[in-house]
Coordinates of C-alpha atoms (C1' of nucleotides) in Angstrom, one line a residue:
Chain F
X248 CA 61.1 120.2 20.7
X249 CA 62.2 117.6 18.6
X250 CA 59.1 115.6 18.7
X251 CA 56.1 115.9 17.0
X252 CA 52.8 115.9 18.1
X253 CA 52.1 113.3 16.0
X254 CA 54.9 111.3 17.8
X255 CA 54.5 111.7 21.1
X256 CA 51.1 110.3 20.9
X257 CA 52.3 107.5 19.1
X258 CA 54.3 106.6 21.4
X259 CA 52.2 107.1 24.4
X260 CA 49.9 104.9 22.5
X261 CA 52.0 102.5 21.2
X262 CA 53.5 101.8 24.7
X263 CA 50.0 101.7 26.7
X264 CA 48.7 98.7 23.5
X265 CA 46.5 100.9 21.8
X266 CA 46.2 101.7 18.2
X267 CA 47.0 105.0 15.8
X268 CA 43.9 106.0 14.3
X269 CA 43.1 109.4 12.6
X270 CA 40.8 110.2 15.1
X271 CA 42.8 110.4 17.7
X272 CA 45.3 112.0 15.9
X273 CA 43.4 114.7 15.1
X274 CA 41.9 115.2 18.5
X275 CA 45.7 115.3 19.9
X276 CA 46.5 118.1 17.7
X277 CA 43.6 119.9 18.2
X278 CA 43.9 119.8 21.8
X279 CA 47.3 121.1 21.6
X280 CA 46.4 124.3 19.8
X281 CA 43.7 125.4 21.7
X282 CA 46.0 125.0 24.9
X283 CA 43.7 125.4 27.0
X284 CA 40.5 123.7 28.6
X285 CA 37.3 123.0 26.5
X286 CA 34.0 121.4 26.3
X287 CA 33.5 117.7 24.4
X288 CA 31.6 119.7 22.3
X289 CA 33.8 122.3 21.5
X290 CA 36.8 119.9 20.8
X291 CA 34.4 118.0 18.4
X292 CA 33.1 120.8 16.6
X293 CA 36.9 122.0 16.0
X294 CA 38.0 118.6 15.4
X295 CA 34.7 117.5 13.1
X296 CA 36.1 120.7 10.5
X297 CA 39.8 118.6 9.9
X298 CA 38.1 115.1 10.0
X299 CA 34.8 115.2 8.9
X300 CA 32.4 112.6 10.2
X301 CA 34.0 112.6 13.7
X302 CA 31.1 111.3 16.3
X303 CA 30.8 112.3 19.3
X304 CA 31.0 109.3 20.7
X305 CA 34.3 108.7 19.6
X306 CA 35.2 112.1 21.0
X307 CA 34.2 111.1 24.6
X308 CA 36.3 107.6 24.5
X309 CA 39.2 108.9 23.3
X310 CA 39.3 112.2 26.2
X311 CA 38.9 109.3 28.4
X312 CA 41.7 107.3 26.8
X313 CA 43.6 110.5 26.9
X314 CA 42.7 111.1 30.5
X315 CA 44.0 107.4 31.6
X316 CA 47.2 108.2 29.5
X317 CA 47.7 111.6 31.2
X318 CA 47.6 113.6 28.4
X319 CA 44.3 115.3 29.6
X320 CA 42.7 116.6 32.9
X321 CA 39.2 116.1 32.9
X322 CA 38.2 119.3 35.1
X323 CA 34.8 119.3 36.7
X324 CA 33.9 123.1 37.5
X325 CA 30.4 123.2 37.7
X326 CA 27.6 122.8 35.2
X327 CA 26.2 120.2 33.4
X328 CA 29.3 119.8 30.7
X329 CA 33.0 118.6 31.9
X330 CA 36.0 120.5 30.8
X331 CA 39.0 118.8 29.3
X332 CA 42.4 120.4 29.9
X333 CA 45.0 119.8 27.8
X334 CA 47.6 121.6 30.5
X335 CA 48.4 118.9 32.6
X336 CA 51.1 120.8 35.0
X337 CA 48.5 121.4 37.9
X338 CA 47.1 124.9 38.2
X339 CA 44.1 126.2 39.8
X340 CA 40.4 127.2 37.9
X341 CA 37.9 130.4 38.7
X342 CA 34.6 129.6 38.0
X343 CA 32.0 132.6 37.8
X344 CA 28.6 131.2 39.5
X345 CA 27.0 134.0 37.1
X346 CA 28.2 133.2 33.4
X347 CA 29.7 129.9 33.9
X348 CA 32.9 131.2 32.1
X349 CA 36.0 129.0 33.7
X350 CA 40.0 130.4 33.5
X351 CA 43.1 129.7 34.5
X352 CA 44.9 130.7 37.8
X353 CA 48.6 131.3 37.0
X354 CA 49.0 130.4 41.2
X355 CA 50.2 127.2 42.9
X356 CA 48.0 125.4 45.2
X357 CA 49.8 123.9 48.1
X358 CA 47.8 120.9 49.1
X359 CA 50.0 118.4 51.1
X360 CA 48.3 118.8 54.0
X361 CA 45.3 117.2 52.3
X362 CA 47.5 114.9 50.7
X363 CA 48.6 113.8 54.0
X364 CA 45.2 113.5 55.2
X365 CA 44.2 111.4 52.0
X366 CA 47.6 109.0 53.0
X367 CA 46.5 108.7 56.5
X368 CA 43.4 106.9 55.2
X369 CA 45.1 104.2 53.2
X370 CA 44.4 106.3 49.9
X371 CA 46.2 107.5 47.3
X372 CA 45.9 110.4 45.9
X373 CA 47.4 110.9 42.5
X374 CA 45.8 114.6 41.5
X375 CA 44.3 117.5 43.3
X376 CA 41.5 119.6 41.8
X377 CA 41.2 123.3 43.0
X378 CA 38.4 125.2 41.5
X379 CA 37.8 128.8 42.7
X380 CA 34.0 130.2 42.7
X381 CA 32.7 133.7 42.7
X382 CA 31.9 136.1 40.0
X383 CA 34.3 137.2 37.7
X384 CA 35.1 141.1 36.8
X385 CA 33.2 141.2 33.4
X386 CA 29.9 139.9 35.8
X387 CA 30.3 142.6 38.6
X388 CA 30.5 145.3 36.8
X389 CA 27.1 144.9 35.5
Chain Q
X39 CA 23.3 126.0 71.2
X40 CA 19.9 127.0 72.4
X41 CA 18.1 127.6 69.0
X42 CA 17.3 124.8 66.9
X43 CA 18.1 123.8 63.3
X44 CA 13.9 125.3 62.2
X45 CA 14.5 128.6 64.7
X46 CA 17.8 128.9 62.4
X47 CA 16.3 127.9 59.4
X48 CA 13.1 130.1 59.4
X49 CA 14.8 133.1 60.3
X50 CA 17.4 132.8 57.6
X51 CA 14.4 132.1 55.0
X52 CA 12.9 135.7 56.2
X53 CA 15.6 137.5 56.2
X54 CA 16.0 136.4 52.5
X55 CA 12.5 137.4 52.0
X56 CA 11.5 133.3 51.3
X57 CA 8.8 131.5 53.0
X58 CA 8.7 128.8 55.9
X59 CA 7.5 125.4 54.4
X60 CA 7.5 121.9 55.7
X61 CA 9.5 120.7 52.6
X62 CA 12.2 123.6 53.3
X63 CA 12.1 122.5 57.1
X64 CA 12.3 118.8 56.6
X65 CA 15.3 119.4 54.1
X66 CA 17.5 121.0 56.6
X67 CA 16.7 118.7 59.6
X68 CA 17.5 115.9 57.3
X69 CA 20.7 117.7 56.0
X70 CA 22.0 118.7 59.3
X71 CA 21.6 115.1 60.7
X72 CA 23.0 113.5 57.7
X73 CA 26.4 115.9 59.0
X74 CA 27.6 114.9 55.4
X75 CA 27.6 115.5 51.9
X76 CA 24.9 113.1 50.1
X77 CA 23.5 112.9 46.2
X78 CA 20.2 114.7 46.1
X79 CA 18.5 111.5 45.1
X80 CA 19.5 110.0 48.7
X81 CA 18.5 113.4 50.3
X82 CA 15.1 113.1 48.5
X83 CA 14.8 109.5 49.5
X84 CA 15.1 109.9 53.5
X85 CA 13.0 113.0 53.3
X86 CA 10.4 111.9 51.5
X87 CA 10.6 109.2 54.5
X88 CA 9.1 112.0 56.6
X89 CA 7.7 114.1 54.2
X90 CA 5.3 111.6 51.7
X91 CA 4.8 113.4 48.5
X92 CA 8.2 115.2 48.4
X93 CA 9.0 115.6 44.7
X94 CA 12.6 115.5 43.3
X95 CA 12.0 119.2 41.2
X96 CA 11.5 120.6 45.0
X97 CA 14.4 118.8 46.5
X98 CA 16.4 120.2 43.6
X99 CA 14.9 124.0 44.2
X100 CA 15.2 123.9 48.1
X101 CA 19.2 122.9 48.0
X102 CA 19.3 125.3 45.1
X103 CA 17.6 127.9 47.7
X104 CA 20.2 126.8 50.6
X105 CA 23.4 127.1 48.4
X106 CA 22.4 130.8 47.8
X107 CA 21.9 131.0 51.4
X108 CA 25.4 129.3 52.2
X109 CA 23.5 126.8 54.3
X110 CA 24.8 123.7 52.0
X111 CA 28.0 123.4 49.6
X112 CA 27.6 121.9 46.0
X113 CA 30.3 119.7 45.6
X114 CA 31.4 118.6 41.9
X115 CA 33.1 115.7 42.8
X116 CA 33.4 114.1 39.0
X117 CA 30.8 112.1 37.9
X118 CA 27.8 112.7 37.4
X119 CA 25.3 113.5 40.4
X120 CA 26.6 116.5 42.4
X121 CA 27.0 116.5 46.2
X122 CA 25.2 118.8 48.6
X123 CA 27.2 118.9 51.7
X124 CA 25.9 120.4 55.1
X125 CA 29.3 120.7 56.3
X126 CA 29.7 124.3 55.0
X127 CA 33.7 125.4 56.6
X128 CA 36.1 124.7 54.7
X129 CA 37.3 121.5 53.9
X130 CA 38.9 119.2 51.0
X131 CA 37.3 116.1 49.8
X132 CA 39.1 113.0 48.2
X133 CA 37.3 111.0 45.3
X134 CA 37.9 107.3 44.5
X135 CA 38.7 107.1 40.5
X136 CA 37.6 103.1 41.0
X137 CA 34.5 103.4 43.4
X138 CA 33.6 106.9 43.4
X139 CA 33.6 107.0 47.0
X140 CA 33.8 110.4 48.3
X141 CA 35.4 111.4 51.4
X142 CA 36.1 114.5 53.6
X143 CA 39.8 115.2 54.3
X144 CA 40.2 116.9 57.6
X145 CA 42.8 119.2 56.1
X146 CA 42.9 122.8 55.7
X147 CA 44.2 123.7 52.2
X148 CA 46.1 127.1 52.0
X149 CA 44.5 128.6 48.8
X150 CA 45.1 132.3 49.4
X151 CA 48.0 132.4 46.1
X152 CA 45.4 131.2 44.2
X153 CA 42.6 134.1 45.6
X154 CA 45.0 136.4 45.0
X155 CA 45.7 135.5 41.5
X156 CA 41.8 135.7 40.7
X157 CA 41.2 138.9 42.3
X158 CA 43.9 140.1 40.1
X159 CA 42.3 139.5 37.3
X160 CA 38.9 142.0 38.8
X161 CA 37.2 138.1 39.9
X162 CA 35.7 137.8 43.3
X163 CA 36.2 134.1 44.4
X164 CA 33.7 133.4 47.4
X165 CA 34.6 129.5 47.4
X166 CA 37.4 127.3 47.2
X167 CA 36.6 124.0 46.1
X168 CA 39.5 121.1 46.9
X169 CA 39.3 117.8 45.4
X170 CA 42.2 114.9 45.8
X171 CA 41.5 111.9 43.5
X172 CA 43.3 108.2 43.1
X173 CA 42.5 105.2 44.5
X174 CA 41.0 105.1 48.2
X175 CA 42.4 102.2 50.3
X176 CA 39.9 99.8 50.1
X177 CA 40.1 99.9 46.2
X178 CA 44.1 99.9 46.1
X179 CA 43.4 96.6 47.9
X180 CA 41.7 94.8 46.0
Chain U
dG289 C1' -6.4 137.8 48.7
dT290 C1' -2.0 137.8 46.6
dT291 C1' 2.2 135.7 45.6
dT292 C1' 5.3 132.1 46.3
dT293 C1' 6.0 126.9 46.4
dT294 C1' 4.9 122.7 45.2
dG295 C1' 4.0 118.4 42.5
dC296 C1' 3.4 116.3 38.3
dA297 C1' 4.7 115.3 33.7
dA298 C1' 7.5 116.2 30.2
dA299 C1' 11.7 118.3 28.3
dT300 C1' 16.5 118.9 28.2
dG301 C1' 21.2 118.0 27.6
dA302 C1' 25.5 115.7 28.5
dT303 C1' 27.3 111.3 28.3
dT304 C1' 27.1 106.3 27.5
dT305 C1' 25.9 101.9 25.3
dG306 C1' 24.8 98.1 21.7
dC307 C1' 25.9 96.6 17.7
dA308 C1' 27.5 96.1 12.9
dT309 C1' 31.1 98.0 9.8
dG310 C1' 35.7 99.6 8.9
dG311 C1' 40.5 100.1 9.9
dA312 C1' 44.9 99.2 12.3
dT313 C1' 48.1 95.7 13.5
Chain N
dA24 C1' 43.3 87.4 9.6
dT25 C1' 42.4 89.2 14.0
dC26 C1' 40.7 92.3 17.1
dC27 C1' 40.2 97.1 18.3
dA28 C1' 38.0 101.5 17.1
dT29 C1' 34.5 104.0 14.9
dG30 C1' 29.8 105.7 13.7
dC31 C1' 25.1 105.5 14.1
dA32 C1' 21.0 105.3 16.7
dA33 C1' 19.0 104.8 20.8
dA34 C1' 19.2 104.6 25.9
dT35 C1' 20.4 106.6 30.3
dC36 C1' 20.4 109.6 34.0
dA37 C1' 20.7 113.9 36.6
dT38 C1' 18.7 118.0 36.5
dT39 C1' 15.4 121.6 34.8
dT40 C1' 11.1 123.6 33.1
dG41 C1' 5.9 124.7 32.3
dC42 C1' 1.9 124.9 34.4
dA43 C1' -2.2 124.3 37.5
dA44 C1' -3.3 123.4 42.3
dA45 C1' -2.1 124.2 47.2
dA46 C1' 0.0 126.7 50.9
dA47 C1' 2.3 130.7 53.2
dC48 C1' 2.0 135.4 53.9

DNA sequence: GTTTTTGCAAATGATTTGCATGGAT
DNA sequence: ATCCATGCAAATCATTTGCAAAAAC
């Protein structure tokens, strides 16, 4: 890794006509040390400690700005709040339906069959979404 | 079939321990004739059709009630209002990024890697929820 | 008769929007 | 100098909650 953080998402920006700011910046890095999915909220609180002042409106239209760019998976896993994933390699999510608590499945989802389907229709898929529900060991035990 | 949709109903309510009401009764005929997933709000708005009076809070409670009972699937399909779809085998769904149409795939998805990697970590996954998203043909039309 | 369900109104909470200022190009 | 991005405050919208009245058991 010869690249920065900082670098590849100026490029990314650069290249797609939109501007370097702090703010995004900051949100870039962030993302890539928690490596893993979080809440708006979450990301803003961590991000709000480095650049103070941070709204949370900015926080939403740059995760979308991300999302468009591909640098971010917005996963929808139940509940009220979306999750944004910095991993963008696709893997599969375990939702428990008793605490809400999301994680990663290390497991690969084959789903050209549905992709086919999707085709077939005129569509075009360009990302699959697989989200597991049950209850997780922590909630069973108790 | 020689029992109806308010024989089946009505004797899946008791063996839960609920009771019988109209509002629960007019929900599931309105479900199971709709044959697909719908927003409450449009599930609310043809029931109330029959059933004058019906209140959103006890739309939101009966589907709630059903979901528990595996009568109806919740289906996060991204944005904002979830799905409740009648259509409770398994099946994938594919959602528009431009219109937020959303469509059944008649595909089976092979998930079981993914079960297996969240029973190895002591999770019991009831549900797999599929979701393919891009552009559906109408939209890559235009 | 007792307990669950319902309807109403209000609360909640995540996300979005309008608009004026500030910052990147 | 121009136009995009940000922050603030307020709006929006789906969903939930508290509570008294009505209905199922």
């Amino acid at each position: 890794m010869t690249t920065t953080a900082d670098e590849r998402l100026s490029a990314a920006l650069r290249a797609a006509g939109h501007r370097v700011t702090s703010q995004r910046l900051v949100l870039y890095r962030v993302l890539g040390e928690l490596g893993r999915h979080a809440h708006a909220e979450e990301i803003a609180r961590v991000s709000s400690e480095r650049l103070p002042g941070l709204s949370l409106p900015t926080v939403y239209a740059t995760l979308e700005l991300f999302e468009g760019l591909g640098l971010v998976r917005r996963v929808d896993a139940g509940g009220p709040a979306a999750l944004f994933d910095p991993r963008t390699e696709p893997h599969a999510h375990f939702a428990c339906r008793a605490c809400g608590t999301v994680s990663d499945l290390e497991a690969a989802v084959d789903a050209r069959a549905a992709q086919v389907a999707a085709r077939a229709t005129g569509a075009e898929p360009d990302h699959v979404e697989v989200v597991l529900r049950g209850l997780c060991g922590a909630c069973r035990a108790s």
